[in-house]
Coordinates of C-alpha atoms in Angstrom, one line a residue:
X1015 CA -0.3 -0.1 0.0
X1016 CA 1.5 3.4 -1.4
X1017 CA 1.3 5.5 2.8
X1018 CA -1.2 8.2 2.6
X1019 CA 1.3 11.6 2.8
X1020 CA 0.3 15.0 3.3
X1021 CA 3.1 17.2 3.0
X1022 CA 2.3 20.4 5.4
X1023 CA 3.3 23.7 5.0
X1024 CA 1.9 26.8 7.1
X1025 CA 3.1 30.9 6.0
X1026 CA 6.7 30.9 4.6
X1027 CA 8.5 33.9 4.8
X1028 CA 10.8 34.8 2.1
X1029 CA 14.8 36.3 1.8
X1030 CA 13.1 39.8 2.6
X1031 CA 10.5 38.7 4.7
X1032 CA 7.4 38.3 2.4
X1033 CA 4.8 36.1 3.3
X1034 CA 3.6 33.9 0.8
X1035 CA 1.2 30.8 1.4
X1036 CA 2.9 27.3 0.9
X1037 CA 1.1 25.1 -1.0
X1038 CA -0.2 21.2 1.1
X1039 CA 1.1 18.5 -1.2
X1040 CA -1.3 15.3 -0.3
X1041 CA -0.2 11.9 -2.7
X1042 CA -0.3 8.6 -1.5
X1043 CA -2.6 5.8 -3.0
X1044 CA -6.2 5.1 -2.1
X1045 CA -9.3 2.5 -2.5
X1046 CA -12.1 4.1 -4.6
X1047 CA -12.9 7.5 -5.7
X1048 CA -14.9 8.6 -3.3
X1049 CA -12.2 8.2 -0.3
X1050 CA -10.1 10.4 -2.5
X1051 CA -13.0 13.3 -3.5
X1052 CA -13.8 13.1 0.8
X1053 CA -10.4 13.0 1.7
X1054 CA -9.5 16.6 -0.7
X1055 CA -13.1 17.9 0.2
X1056 CA -11.3 17.3 4.2
X1057 CA -8.3 19.3 3.3
X1058 CA -10.3 21.7 1.0
X1059 CA -12.1 22.8 4.0
X1060 CA -9.7 23.3 6.6
X1061 CA -6.9 24.8 4.1
X1062 CA -8.7 26.4 1.6
X1063 CA -9.1 25.3 -2.0
X1064 CA -6.1 27.3 -3.7
X1065 CA -3.5 25.4 -1.7
X1066 CA -4.1 22.0 -2.0
X1067 CA -2.7 20.4 -4.9
X1068 CA -4.1 16.8 -5.3
X1069 CA -1.5 13.9 -5.8
X1070 CA -4.0 11.0 -4.5
X1071 CA -4.3 7.8 -6.9
X1072 CA -6.8 5.6 -6.9
X1073 CA -5.1 2.0 -7.0
X1074 CA -5.7 -1.5 -5.0
X1075 CA -5.2 -1.1 -1.8
X1076 CA -6.2 -3.1 1.5
X1077 CA -6.6 -0.9 5.1
X1078 CA -8.0 -1.4 8.3
X1079 CA -12.1 -0.8 9.4
X1080 CA -13.2 2.5 9.3
X1081 CA -9.6 4.1 8.1
X1082 CA -11.1 7.0 5.7
X1083 CA -13.5 8.5 8.6
X1084 CA -10.1 8.3 11.0
X1085 CA -7.9 9.9 8.4
X1086 CA -10.5 12.9 8.3
X1087 CA -10.8 12.8 11.5
X1088 CA -6.4 13.3 11.5
X1089 CA -6.7 16.5 9.0
X1090 CA -8.0 19.0 11.8
X1091 CA -7.7 22.7 11.9
X1092 CA -4.4 22.7 14.6
X1093 CA -2.7 20.9 11.8
X1094 CA -3.0 24.9 10.4
X1095 CA 0.0 25.4 13.2
X1096 CA 2.9 23.0 11.6
X1097 CA 5.2 24.1 9.6
X1098 CA 7.4 22.3 6.9
X1099 CA 6.0 19.2 8.4
X1100 CA 4.6 15.4 6.7
X1101 CA 1.8 13.5 8.2
X1102 CA 1.7 10.3 7.3
X1103 CA -0.7 7.5 7.4
X1104 CA 0.6 3.9 5.9
X1105 CA -2.3 1.5 7.3
X1106 CA -2.6 2.1 10.9
X1107 CA 0.7 4.0 11.4
X1108 CA 0.7 7.1 11.7
X1109 CA 3.8 9.7 11.7
X1110 CA 4.0 13.3 12.1
X1111 CA 6.8 15.0 11.8
X1112 CA 7.4 19.2 11.3
X1113 CA 7.3 22.7 13.6
X1114 CA 5.2 24.4 15.9
X1115 CA 5.9 27.0 17.9
X1116 CA 6.3 26.0 20.8
X1117 CA 5.0 23.0 23.4
X1118 CA 1.7 24.4 24.2
X1119 CA 0.8 23.0 20.7
X1120 CA 2.5 21.0 20.7
X1121 CA 0.6 18.9 23.2
X1122 CA -2.3 20.2 21.9
X1123 CA -1.8 18.6 18.4
X1124 CA -0.5 15.2 20.1
X1125 CA -4.1 15.0 22.1
X1126 CA -6.3 15.5 18.5
X1127 CA -3.9 12.8 17.7
X1128 CA -4.7 10.9 20.4
X1129 CA -8.2 11.3 20.4
X1130 CA -9.0 10.6 16.7
X1131 CA -8.0 7.8 17.3
X1132 CA -8.5 4.2 18.4
X1133 CA -5.7 1.8 19.8
X1134 CA -5.3 -0.1 16.9
X1135 CA -3.4 2.5 15.4
X1136 CA 0.4 3.5 15.8
X1137 CA 1.4 6.7 16.5
X1138 CA 4.7 8.5 15.4
X1139 CA 5.1 12.0 16.6
X1140 CA 7.6 13.7 15.1
X1141 CA 6.6 17.3 15.8
X1142 CA 9.4 19.9 17.7
X1143 CA 9.1 23.8 18.7
X1144 CA 11.1 25.9 16.4
X1145 CA 13.4 28.4 17.4
X1146 CA 11.9 32.4 16.1
X1147 CA 13.5 34.4 14.1
X1148 CA 13.3 36.5 17.4
X1149 CA 14.2 34.5 19.5
X1150 CA 17.7 34.1 17.6
X1151 CA 17.4 37.5 18.8
X1152 CA 16.9 37.7 21.7
X1153 CA 19.0 34.2 23.2
X1154 CA 21.9 35.8 21.5
X1155 CA 20.7 39.9 23.5
X1156 CA 20.4 37.3 26.7
X1157 CA 19.1 41.0 28.5
X1158 CA 21.9 42.3 28.5
X1159 CA 21.8 46.0 28.7
X1160 CA 24.4 47.9 25.4
X1161 CA 25.7 50.3 26.9
X1162 CA 26.6 53.8 25.5
X1163 CA 28.6 56.7 27.1
X1164 CA 27.0 59.0 29.2
X1165 CA 24.3 61.0 27.7
X1166 CA 25.8 59.9 24.3
X1167 CA 25.3 58.0 21.0
X1168 CA 28.6 56.0 21.7
X1169 CA 29.3 52.9 22.4
X1170 CA 30.7 51.6 25.2
X1171 CA 33.6 48.6 24.8
X1172 CA 31.5 46.2 26.5
X1173 CA 28.3 47.8 24.5
X1174 CA 30.2 46.9 21.3
X1175 CA 31.1 43.1 22.3
X1176 CA 27.1 42.8 23.0
X1177 CA 26.7 44.1 19.3
X1178 CA 29.4 41.3 18.5
X1179 CA 27.8 38.3 19.4
X1180 CA 24.3 40.8 18.0
X1181 CA 26.1 40.8 14.6
X1182 CA 26.5 37.2 14.4
X1183 CA 23.7 35.6 15.8
X1184 CA 21.6 37.8 12.6
X1185 CA 24.1 36.7 10.2
X1186 CA 22.2 33.1 10.8
X1187 CA 18.9 35.1 10.0
X1188 CA 19.8 35.4 6.1
X1189 CA 18.5 39.0 5.7
X1190 CA 15.3 38.7 8.0
X1191 CA 14.7 42.8 8.2
X1192 CA 15.3 43.8 12.3
X1193 CA 14.3 47.2 13.9
X1194 CA 16.7 48.2 16.4
X1195 CA 14.7 50.0 18.1
X1196 CA 16.4 52.8 20.9
X1197 CA 15.1 53.4 24.6
X1198 CA 15.8 55.8 27.4
X1199 CA 14.3 56.8 31.0
X1200 CA 12.8 59.8 32.1
X1201 CA 16.1 62.1 33.3
X1202 CA 16.0 65.5 30.7
X1203 CA 13.3 66.3 28.7
X1204 CA 11.2 64.2 26.7
X1205 CA 12.7 65.7 23.3
X1206 CA 15.8 65.4 24.6
X1207 CA 15.5 61.9 25.2
X1208 CA 13.8 61.0 21.7
X1209 CA 16.5 62.0 20.2
X1210 CA 19.2 60.7 21.9
X1211 CA 17.0 57.3 21.8
X1212 CA 17.5 57.7 18.0
X1213 CA 21.0 58.6 17.7
X1214 CA 22.3 55.7 19.8
X1215 CA 19.5 53.5 17.8
X1216 CA 21.4 55.3 14.1
X1217 CA 24.9 54.5 16.0
X1218 CA 24.3 50.8 16.7
X1219 CA 23.1 50.3 13.1
X1220 CA 26.2 51.8 12.0
X1221 CA 28.1 49.3 13.7
X1222 CA 26.5 46.5 13.2
X1223 CA 26.4 47.0 9.1
X1224 CA 30.3 47.5 9.6
X1225 CA 29.9 43.8 11.4
X1226 CA 28.7 42.8 7.5
X1227 CA 25.3 42.8 8.1
X1228 CA 22.9 44.3 5.3
X1229 CA 22.3 48.3 5.7
X1230 CA 18.4 47.2 3.8
X1231 CA 17.9 45.1 6.4
X1232 CA 18.0 47.2 9.7
X1233 CA 15.3 49.4 10.3
X1234 CA 16.2 52.3 13.4
X1235 CA 13.4 54.2 16.0
X1236 CA 14.7 56.3 19.0
X1237 CA 11.1 55.6 21.4
X1238 CA 12.5 58.2 24.6
X1239 CA 11.1 57.1 28.2
X1240 CA 7.8 56.4 26.3
X1241 CA 8.1 52.1 27.2
X1242 CA 9.9 51.8 30.6
X1243 CA 10.3 48.1 31.2
X1244 CA 11.5 49.0 35.1
X1245 CA 10.6 51.8 37.5
X1246 CA 12.6 54.7 37.1
X1247 CA 12.4 56.5 40.6
X1248 CA 15.1 54.0 41.3
X1249 CA 18.7 53.9 39.3
X1250 CA 18.3 50.1 38.6
X1251 CA 15.3 50.3 36.9
X1252 CA 16.3 54.0 35.3
X1253 CA 19.9 51.6 34.0
X1254 CA 17.0 49.0 32.6
X1255 CA 15.2 51.9 30.7
X1256 CA 18.6 52.6 29.0
X1257 CA 18.0 50.0 26.7
X1258 CA 18.1 48.6 22.7
X1259 CA 15.6 46.6 21.5
X1260 CA 15.8 43.9 18.4
X1261 CA 12.7 43.4 16.8
X1262 CA 12.1 40.6 13.9
X1263 CA 10.3 43.2 11.7
X1264 CA 6.5 41.2 10.2

């Protein structure tokens, strides 16, 4: 029996992070035309007709009792959470692999599969939690503060050391667009802080471009004191608020 195979592809991002909808390819051999039509109808309901690429064939195959119903139940809306994946059903053997955003999604989909089948089916759950592009940046920054000379947009040596690591992380993202956002504490005028935060974001861009990051993949903005993450009434809080944020642009 040639297995029923569903290639799962969620929204993918191109090199410039322009989003495009990827196809969902279904292939394999089923017992009759009615089974083929029912499976395609179910896929089109879940994914939309324009995304489904039909490569199913009809042939002489042996399948467990009520196989059509069980496979149809497997094709649930939660499968749309899986990217770069594959659902493969060969008789009573089911395997699912691909990437999901977090552990909650992985467990939810595993629960859906278990609830959809009876005890005669064997399930291999190969889903994994993918590291997001934002997660790569967050892990590299590791909650550290990129330091500048007091009141200036001049990086300190420790600030440059952190940016060396951020530049290495951004090289792994292959052209994904990132916004560099400057923030300050609330000391001084708001207008002055907005200007300083913008200048510091520009200084960060200049530095990482010098490390080989394409300038057209970096946007900059300065938000001054408007988005504090800590209490400005303490020296520690002020220090945390004087920060640079790296945000993947969707």
